[in-house]
Short mmCIF file of C-alpha atoms and ligand atoms in Angstrom, two decimals:
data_model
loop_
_atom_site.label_atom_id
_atom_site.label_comp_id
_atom_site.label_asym_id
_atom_site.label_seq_id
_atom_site.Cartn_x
_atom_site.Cartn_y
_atom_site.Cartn_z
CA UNK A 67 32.60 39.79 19.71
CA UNK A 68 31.78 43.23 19.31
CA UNK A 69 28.44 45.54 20.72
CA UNK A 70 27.53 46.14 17.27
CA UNK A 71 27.54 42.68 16.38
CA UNK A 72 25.44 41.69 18.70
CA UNK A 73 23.44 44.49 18.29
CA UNK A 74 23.20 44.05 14.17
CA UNK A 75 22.28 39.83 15.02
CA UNK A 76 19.39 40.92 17.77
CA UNK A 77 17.79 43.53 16.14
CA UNK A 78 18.80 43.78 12.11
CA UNK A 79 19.12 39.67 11.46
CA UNK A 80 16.14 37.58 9.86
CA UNK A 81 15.07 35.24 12.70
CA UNK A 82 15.31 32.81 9.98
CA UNK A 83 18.88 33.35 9.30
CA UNK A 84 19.45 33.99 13.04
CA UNK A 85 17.74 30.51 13.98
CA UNK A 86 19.50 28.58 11.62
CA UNK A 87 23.10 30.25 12.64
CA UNK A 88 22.35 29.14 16.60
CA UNK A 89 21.35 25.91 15.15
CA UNK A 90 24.41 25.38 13.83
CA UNK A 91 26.24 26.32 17.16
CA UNK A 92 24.55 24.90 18.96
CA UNK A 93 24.87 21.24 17.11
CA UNK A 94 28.49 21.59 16.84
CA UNK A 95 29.41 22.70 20.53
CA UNK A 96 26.89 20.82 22.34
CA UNK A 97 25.51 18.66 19.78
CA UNK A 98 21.55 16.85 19.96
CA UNK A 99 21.12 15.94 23.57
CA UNK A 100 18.76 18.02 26.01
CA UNK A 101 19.85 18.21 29.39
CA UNK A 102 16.51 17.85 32.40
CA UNK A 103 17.08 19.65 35.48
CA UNK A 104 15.00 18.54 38.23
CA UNK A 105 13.94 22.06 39.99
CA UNK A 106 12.65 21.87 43.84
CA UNK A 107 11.99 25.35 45.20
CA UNK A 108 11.97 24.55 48.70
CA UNK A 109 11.29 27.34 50.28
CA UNK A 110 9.38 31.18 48.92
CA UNK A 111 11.38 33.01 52.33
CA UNK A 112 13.07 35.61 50.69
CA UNK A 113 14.88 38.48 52.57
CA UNK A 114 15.09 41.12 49.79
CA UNK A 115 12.63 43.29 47.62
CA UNK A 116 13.43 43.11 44.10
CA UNK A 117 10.69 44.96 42.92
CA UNK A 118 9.79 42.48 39.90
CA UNK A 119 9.30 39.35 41.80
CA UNK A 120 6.13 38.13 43.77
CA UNK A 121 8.73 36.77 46.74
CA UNK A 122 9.53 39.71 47.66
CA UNK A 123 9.90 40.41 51.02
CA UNK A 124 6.90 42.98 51.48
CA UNK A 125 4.75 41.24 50.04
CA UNK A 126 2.67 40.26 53.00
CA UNK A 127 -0.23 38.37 50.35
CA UNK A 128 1.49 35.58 50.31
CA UNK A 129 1.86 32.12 52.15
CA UNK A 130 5.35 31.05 52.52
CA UNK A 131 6.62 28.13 53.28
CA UNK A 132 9.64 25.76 53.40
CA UNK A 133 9.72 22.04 52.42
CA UNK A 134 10.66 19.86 55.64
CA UNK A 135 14.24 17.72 55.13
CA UNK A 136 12.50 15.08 54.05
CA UNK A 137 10.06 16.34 51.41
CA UNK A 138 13.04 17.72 49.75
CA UNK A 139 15.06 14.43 49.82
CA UNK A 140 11.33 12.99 48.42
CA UNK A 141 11.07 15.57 45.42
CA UNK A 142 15.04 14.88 44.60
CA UNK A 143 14.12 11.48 44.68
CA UNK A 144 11.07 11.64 42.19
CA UNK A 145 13.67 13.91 39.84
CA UNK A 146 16.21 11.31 40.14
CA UNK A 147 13.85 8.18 39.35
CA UNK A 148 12.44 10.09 36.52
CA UNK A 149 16.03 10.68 34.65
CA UNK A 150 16.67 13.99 35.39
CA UNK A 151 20.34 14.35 35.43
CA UNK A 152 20.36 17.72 38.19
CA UNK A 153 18.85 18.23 41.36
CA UNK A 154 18.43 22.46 41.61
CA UNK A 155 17.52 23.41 44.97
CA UNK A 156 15.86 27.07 44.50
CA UNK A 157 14.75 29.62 47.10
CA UNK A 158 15.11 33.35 48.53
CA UNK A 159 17.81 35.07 50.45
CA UNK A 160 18.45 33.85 53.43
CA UNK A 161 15.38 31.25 53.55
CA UNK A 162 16.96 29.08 55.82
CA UNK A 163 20.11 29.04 57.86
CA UNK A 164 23.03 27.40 55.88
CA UNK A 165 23.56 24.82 57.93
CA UNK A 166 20.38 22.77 57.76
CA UNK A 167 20.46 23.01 53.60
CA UNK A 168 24.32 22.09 53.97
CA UNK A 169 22.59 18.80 55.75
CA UNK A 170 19.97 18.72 53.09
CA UNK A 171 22.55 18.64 50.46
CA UNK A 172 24.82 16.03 52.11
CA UNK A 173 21.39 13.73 52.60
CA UNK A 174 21.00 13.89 48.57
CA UNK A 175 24.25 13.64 47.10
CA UNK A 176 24.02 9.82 49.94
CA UNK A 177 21.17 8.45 48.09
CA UNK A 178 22.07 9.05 44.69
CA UNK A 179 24.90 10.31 42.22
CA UNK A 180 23.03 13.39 40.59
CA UNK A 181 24.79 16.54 41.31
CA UNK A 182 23.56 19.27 43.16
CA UNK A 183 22.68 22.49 41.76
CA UNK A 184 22.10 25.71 44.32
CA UNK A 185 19.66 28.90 43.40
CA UNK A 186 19.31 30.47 46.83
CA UNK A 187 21.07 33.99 46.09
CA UNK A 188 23.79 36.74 47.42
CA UNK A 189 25.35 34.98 50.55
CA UNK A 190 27.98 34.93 52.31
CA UNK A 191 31.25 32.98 51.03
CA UNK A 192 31.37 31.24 54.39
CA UNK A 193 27.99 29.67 53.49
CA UNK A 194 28.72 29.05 49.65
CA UNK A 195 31.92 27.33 51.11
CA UNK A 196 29.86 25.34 53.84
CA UNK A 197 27.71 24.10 50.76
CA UNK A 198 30.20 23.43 48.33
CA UNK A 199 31.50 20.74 51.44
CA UNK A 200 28.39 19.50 51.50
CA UNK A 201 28.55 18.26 48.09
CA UNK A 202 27.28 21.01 46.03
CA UNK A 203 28.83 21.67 42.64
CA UNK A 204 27.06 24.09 40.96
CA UNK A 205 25.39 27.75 41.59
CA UNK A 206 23.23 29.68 39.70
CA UNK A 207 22.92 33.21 40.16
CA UNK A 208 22.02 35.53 37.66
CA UNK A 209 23.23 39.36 37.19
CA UNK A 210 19.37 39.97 35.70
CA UNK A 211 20.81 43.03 34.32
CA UNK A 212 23.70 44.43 33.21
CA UNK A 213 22.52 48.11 32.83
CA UNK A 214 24.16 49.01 36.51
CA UNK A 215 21.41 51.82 37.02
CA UNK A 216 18.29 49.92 36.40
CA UNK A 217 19.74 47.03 38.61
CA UNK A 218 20.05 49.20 41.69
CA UNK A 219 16.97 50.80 40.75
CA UNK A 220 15.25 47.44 40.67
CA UNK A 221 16.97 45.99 43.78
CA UNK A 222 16.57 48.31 46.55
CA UNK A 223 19.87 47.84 48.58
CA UNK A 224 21.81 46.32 46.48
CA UNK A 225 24.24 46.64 43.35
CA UNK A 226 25.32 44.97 40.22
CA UNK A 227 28.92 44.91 41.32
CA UNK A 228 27.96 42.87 44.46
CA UNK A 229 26.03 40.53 42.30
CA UNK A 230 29.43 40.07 40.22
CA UNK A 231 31.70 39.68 43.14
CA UNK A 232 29.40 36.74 44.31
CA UNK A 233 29.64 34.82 41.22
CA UNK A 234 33.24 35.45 41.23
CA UNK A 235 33.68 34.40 45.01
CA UNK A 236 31.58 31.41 43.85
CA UNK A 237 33.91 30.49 40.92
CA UNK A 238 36.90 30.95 43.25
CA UNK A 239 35.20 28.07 45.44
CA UNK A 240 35.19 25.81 42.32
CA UNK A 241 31.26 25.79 41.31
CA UNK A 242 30.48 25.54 38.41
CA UNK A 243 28.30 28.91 37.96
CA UNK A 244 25.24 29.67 35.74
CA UNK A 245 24.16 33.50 35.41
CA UNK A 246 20.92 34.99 33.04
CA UNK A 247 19.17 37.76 33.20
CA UNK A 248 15.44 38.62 31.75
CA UNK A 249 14.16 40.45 28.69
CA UNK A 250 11.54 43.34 28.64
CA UNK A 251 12.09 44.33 32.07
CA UNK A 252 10.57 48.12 32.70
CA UNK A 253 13.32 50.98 31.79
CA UNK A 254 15.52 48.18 30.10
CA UNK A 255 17.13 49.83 26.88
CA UNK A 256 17.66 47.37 23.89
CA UNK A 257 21.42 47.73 23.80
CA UNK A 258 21.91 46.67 27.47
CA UNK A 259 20.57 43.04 25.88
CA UNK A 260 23.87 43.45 24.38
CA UNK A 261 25.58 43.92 27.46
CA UNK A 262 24.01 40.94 29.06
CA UNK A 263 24.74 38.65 26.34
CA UNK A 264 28.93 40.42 26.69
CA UNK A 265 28.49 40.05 30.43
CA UNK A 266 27.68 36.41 30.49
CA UNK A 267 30.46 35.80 28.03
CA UNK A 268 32.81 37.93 29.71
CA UNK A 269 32.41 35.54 33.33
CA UNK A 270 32.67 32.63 30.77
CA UNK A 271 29.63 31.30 32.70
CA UNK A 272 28.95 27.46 32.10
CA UNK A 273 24.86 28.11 32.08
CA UNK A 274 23.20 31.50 31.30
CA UNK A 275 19.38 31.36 31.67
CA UNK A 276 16.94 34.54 29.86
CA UNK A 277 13.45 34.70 30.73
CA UNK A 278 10.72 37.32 29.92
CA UNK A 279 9.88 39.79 32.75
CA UNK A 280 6.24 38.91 33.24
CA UNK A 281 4.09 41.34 35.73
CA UNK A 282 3.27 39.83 39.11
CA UNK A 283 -0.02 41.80 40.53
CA UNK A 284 1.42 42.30 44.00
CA UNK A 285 4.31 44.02 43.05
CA UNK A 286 5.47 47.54 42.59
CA UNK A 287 6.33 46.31 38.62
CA UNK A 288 2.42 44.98 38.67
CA UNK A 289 0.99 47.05 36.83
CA UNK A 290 3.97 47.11 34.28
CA UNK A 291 3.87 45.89 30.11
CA UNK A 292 5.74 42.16 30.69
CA UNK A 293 8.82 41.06 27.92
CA UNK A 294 7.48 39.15 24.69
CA UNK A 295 8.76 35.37 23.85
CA UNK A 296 9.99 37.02 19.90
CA UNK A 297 11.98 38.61 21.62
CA UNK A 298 13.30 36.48 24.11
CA UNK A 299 13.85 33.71 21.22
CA UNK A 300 15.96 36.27 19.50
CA UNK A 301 18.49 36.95 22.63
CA UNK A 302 18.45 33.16 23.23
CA UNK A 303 19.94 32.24 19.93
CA UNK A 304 21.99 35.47 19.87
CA UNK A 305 23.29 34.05 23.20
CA UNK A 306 23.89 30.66 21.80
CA UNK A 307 26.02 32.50 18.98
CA UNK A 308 27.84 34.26 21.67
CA UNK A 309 28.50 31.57 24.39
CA UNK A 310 28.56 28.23 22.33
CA UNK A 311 30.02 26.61 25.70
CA UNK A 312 26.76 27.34 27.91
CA UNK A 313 24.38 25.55 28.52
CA UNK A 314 21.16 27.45 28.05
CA UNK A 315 17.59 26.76 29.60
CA UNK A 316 14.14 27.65 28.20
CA UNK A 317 13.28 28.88 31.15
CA UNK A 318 9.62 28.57 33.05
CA UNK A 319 8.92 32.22 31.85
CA UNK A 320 9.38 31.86 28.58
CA UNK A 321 7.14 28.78 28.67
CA UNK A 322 4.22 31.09 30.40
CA UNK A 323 4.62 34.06 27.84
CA UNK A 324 4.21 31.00 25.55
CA UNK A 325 2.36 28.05 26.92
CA UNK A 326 1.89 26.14 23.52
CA UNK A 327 5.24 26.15 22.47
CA UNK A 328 7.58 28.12 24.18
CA UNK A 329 9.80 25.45 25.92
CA UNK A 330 10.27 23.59 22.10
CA UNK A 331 10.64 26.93 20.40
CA UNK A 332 13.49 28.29 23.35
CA UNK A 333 14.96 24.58 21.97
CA UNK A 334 14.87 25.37 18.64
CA UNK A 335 16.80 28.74 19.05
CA UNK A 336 19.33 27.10 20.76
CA UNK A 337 18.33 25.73 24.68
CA UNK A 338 19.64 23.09 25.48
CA UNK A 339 18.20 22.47 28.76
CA UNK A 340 14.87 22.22 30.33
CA UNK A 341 13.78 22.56 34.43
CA UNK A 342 10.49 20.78 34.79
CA UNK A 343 9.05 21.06 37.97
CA UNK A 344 9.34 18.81 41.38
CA UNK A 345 7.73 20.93 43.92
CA UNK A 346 5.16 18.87 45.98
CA UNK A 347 1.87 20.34 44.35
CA UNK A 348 0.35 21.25 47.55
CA UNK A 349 3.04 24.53 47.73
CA UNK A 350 3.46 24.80 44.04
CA UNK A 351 1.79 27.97 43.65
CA UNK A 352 2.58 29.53 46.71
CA UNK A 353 5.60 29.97 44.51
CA UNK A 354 4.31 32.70 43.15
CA UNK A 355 7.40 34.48 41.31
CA UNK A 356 5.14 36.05 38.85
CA UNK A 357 1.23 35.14 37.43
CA UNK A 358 0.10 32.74 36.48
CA UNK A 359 3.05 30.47 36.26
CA UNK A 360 3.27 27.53 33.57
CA UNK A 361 3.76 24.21 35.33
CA UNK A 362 6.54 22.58 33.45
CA UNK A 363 6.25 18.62 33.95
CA UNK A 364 8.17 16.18 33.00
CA UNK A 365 6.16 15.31 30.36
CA UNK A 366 5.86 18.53 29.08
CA UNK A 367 9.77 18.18 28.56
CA UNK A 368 9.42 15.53 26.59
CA UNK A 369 7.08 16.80 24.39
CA UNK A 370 9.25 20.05 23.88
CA UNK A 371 12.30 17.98 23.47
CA UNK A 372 10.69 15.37 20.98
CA UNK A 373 8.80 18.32 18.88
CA UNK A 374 12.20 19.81 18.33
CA UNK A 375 13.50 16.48 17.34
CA UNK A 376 16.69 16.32 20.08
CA UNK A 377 17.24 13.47 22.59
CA UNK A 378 17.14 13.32 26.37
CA UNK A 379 17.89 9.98 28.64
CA UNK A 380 14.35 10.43 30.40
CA UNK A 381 13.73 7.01 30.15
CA UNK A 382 17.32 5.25 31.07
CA UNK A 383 17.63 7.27 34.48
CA UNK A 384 20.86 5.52 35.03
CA UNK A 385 22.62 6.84 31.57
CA UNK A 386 21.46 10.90 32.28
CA UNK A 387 25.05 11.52 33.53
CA UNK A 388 27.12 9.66 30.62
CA UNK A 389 28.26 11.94 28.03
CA UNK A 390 25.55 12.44 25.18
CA UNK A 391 26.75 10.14 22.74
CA UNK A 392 27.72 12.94 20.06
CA UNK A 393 29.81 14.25 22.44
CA UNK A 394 31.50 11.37 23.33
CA UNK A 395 32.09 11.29 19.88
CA UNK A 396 33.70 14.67 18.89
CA UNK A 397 37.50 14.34 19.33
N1 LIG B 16 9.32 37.82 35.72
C1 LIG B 16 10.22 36.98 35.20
N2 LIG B 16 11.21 36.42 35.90
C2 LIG B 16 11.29 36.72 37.19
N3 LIG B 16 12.15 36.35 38.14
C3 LIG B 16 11.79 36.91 39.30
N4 LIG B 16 10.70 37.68 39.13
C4 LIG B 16 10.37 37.58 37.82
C5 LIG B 16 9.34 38.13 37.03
N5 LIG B 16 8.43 38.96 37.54
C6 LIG B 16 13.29 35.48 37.87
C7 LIG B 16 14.58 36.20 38.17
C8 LIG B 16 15.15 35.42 39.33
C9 LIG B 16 14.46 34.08 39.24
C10 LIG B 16 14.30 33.42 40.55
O1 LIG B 16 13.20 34.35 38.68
O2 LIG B 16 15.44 36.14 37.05
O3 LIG B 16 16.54 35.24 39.23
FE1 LIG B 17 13.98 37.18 46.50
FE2 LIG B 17 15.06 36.17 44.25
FE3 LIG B 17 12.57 37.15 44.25
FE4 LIG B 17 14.61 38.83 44.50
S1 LIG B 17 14.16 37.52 42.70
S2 LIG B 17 12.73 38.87 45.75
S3 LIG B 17 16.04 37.61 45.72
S4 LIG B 17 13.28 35.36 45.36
#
């Protein structure tokens, strides 16, 4: 696939027609089903200072904290009994030594069968390798940008081609890796969407998650005009178009740009996966990646994947990991 294809499909392409193309993708490659994550962010630590994101290190306003062993093996275990088919265990760099989440991730993957799913950042390969004996199987890390000046502008310290070597180092381990980056971020030119979408496709990543950039107050970006859900929906499906392998989220951020419909309407351009929530409520919003953050419950998920008229195995827990029927079916 060419720039100027992608280009022509995100910004010269009918959404109708668009829609309809990624809905036609997407029901051939990954057919009807809707995957449910089961996201725990177990910890807000975060060593670095991207400047869009409320973790950041400097900022001193907020509480952080980090789940105890077993309120993490709790919250897995309420994602598990509810049918979700992934346990993602999401934090900042370097929240906790890799030892104690290598124990963490061993005590899940003994009381049940659901694969783990990592989100904790740039670390060393020593620790994804620690992890990935642990039981881990999956990582998701995304390149947020593929413009290489406005990501070292926006992460003080660090660079893009780091960022690439560690999903790299992480596919040489065997995860399975997920990558995504977000829309409407300040200084983000519309043809370096297109060399997200080519980036993602390029690593051949097996997820690839896009979310608005939405403004958190006590940030440098605070002050800053966030990315709109139109356009988000329109990289989605372009995405979908591009990568008909991935699996694709509506992400949390679309669903607060959006909080009526945003998690059905990222299905309908081509998502097929959700992340509700399973962060004891009592840290919940000390999670505080940007404002006013949508809470997306499980039965929010079901409502998004009903209104778009898919399937998920929400209520046979036990089935979640079987192949979706349609794809069982496809030779
Ligand atoms: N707006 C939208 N998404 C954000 N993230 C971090 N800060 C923001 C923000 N202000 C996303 C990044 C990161 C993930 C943890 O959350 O994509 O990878
Ligand atoms: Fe830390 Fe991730 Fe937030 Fe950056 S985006 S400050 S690495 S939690």
């Amino acid at each position: 696939m060419r720039r100027e294809d992608i280009l022509d499909l995100l910004f010269n392409t009918p959404w109708h027609e668009l829609r309809l193309r990624a809905a036609h993708v997407l029901e051939s490659a990954k057919g009807f089903h809707v995957h449910v994550r089961g996201l725990v962010e177990f910890s807000s630590n975060c060593r670095r200072n991207c400047l869009y994101c409320g973790l950041r290190a400097d900022n001193r306003r907020l509480q952080r904290y980090t789940l105890s062993r077993e309120r993490i093996l709790e919250a897995a275990a309420a994602a598990a009994a509810a049918g979700a088919d992934t346990i993602v265990l999401q934090s900042g760099e370097y929240a906790v030594k890799p030892e104690w989440l290598a124990r963490v991730i061993a005590d899940i993957r003994s009381r049940s069968d659901l694969p783990v799913t990592l989100s904790v950042g740039e670390q060393p390969a020593a620790a994804y390798a620690l992890w990935k004996e642990a039981g881990a199987v999956r990582y998701l890390l995304k390149h947020e940008t593929a413009d290489a000046k406005l990501y070292a502008a926006l992460h003080p310290g660090h660079d893009l081609r780091q960022r690439i070597a560690c999903l790299h180092t992480l596919a040489s381990l065997g995860y399975e890796c997920g990558s995504g980056f977000m829309v409407g971020l300040p200084g983000q030119r519309p043809e370096s969407l297109a060399d997200d979408i080519l980036l993602a496709r390029r690593l051949r990543v097996a997820m690839c998650g896009v979310g608005p950039f939405i403004p958190q107050a006590h940030t440098p970006l605070g002050k800053s005009v966030g990315g709109s859900a139109a356009l988000t929906l329109r990289v989605m499906a372009v995405l979908r178009i591009a990568l008909p392998w991935a699996n694709i989220p509506a992400t949390t951020a679309l669903a607060t740009v959006d909080a009526a419909s945003g998690q059905r309407d990222g299905l309908l351009a081509g998502a097929n996966v959700l992340m509700p929530g399973f962060t004891p409520s009592d840290v919940r919003e000390d999670y505080c990646i940007y404002d006013n953050k949508n809470r997306v419950d499980l039965a929010a998920a079901r409502q998004a994947i009903e209104g778009a008229g898919r399937r998920h195995a929400l209520d046979m827990p036990h089935m979640a990991n079987a192949p979706a029927p349609e794809a069982a079916a496809r030779p």
